[in-house]
């Protein structure tokens, strides 16, 4: 299995890329981390900068990546 190379990116870009790579919808991810899907959508679309530390940790665990990787 080939290891994917990741370019430097911000949290939003990382999240979008991870969802695409794993074929996970925003609604599914929102459900998994326990946040309203509209709140996650606002974060991904840059309308808000609020994503709690707890949600970042849950996202990292779900995708099996480090929080450092997720936070860019």
mmCIF file of C-alpha atoms in Angstrom:
data_model
loop_
_atom_site.group_PDB
_atom_site.id
_atom_site.type_symbol
_atom_site.label_atom_id
_atom_site.label_comp_id
_atom_site.label_asym_id
_atom_site.label_seq_id
_atom_site.Cartn_x
_atom_site.Cartn_y
_atom_site.Cartn_z
ATOM 1 C CA UNK A 1 0.000 0.000 0.000
ATOM 2 C CA UNK A 2 1.417 3.357 -1.032
ATOM 3 C CA UNK A 3 1.726 6.027 1.646
ATOM 4 C CA UNK A 4 0.082 9.280 0.649
ATOM 5 C CA UNK A 5 2.164 12.468 0.689
ATOM 6 C CA UNK A 6 0.460 15.456 2.289
ATOM 7 C CA UNK A 7 1.303 19.053 1.498
ATOM 8 C CA UNK A 8 1.158 21.701 4.225
ATOM 9 C CA UNK A 9 -2.427 22.828 4.729
ATOM 10 C CA UNK A 10 -4.806 24.370 7.231
ATOM 11 C CA UNK A 11 -7.323 22.414 9.283
ATOM 12 C CA UNK A 12 -10.200 23.027 6.872
ATOM 13 C CA UNK A 13 -8.233 21.718 3.901
ATOM 14 C CA UNK A 14 -7.030 18.692 5.861
ATOM 15 C CA UNK A 15 -10.593 17.910 6.905
ATOM 16 C CA UNK A 16 -11.938 18.235 3.370
ATOM 17 C CA UNK A 17 -9.150 16.035 2.001
ATOM 18 C CA UNK A 18 -9.626 13.373 4.681
ATOM 19 C CA UNK A 19 -13.379 13.240 4.068
ATOM 20 C CA UNK A 20 -12.815 12.873 0.320
ATOM 21 C CA UNK A 21 -10.125 10.234 0.746
ATOM 22 C CA UNK A 22 -12.231 8.150 3.147
ATOM 23 C CA UNK A 23 -15.506 8.900 1.298
ATOM 24 C CA UNK A 24 -17.112 10.324 4.464
ATOM 25 C CA UNK A 25 -19.853 12.947 4.199
ATOM 26 C CA UNK A 26 -19.894 16.038 6.386
ATOM 27 C CA UNK A 27 -23.170 14.802 7.884
ATOM 28 C CA UNK A 28 -21.604 11.458 8.822
ATOM 29 C CA UNK A 29 -18.530 13.119 10.345
ATOM 30 C CA UNK A 30 -20.713 15.563 12.274
ATOM 31 C CA UNK A 31 -22.691 12.647 13.693
ATOM 32 C CA UNK A 32 -19.525 10.768 14.676
ATOM 33 C CA UNK A 33 -17.958 13.722 16.522
ATOM 34 C CA UNK A 34 -21.229 14.883 18.085
ATOM 35 C CA UNK A 35 -21.667 18.274 16.451
ATOM 36 C CA UNK A 36 -24.549 19.654 14.407
ATOM 37 C CA UNK A 37 -23.924 19.170 10.690
ATOM 38 C CA UNK A 38 -24.599 22.859 10.000
ATOM 39 C CA UNK A 39 -21.921 23.830 12.552
ATOM 40 C CA UNK A 40 -19.378 21.556 10.853
ATOM 41 C CA UNK A 41 -20.389 22.917 7.453
ATOM 42 C CA UNK A 42 -19.895 26.508 8.645
ATOM 43 C CA UNK A 43 -16.403 25.610 9.883
ATOM 44 C CA UNK A 44 -15.439 23.853 6.651
ATOM 45 C CA UNK A 45 -16.782 26.731 4.566
ATOM 46 C CA UNK A 46 -14.839 29.312 6.595
ATOM 47 C CA UNK A 47 -17.874 31.044 8.062
ATOM 48 C CA UNK A 48 -16.658 30.333 11.587
ATOM 49 C CA UNK A 49 -13.350 29.500 13.200
ATOM 50 C CA UNK A 50 -14.879 27.649 16.108
ATOM 51 C CA UNK A 51 -14.111 23.974 16.382
ATOM 52 C CA UNK A 52 -13.553 22.809 19.941
ATOM 53 C CA UNK A 53 -10.470 20.959 21.091
ATOM 54 C CA UNK A 54 -12.679 17.993 21.904
ATOM 55 C CA UNK A 55 -14.004 17.892 18.335
ATOM 56 C CA UNK A 56 -10.483 18.126 16.898
ATOM 57 C CA UNK A 57 -9.445 15.163 19.057
ATOM 58 C CA UNK A 58 -12.497 13.140 17.983
ATOM 59 C CA UNK A 59 -11.817 13.914 14.310
ATOM 60 C CA UNK A 60 -8.173 12.893 14.672
ATOM 61 C CA UNK A 61 -9.154 9.620 16.348
ATOM 62 C CA UNK A 62 -11.833 8.908 13.746
ATOM 63 C CA UNK A 63 -9.403 9.361 10.843
ATOM 64 C CA UNK A 64 -6.502 7.787 12.772
ATOM 65 C CA UNK A 65 -4.270 10.844 12.391
ATOM 66 C CA UNK A 66 -2.529 13.024 14.927
ATOM 67 C CA UNK A 67 -3.993 16.321 16.074
ATOM 68 C CA UNK A 68 -0.744 17.948 14.884
ATOM 69 C CA UNK A 69 -1.394 16.631 11.394
ATOM 70 C CA UNK A 70 -4.998 17.798 11.493
ATOM 71 C CA UNK A 71 -4.075 21.255 12.713
ATOM 72 C CA UNK A 72 -1.519 21.661 9.940
#
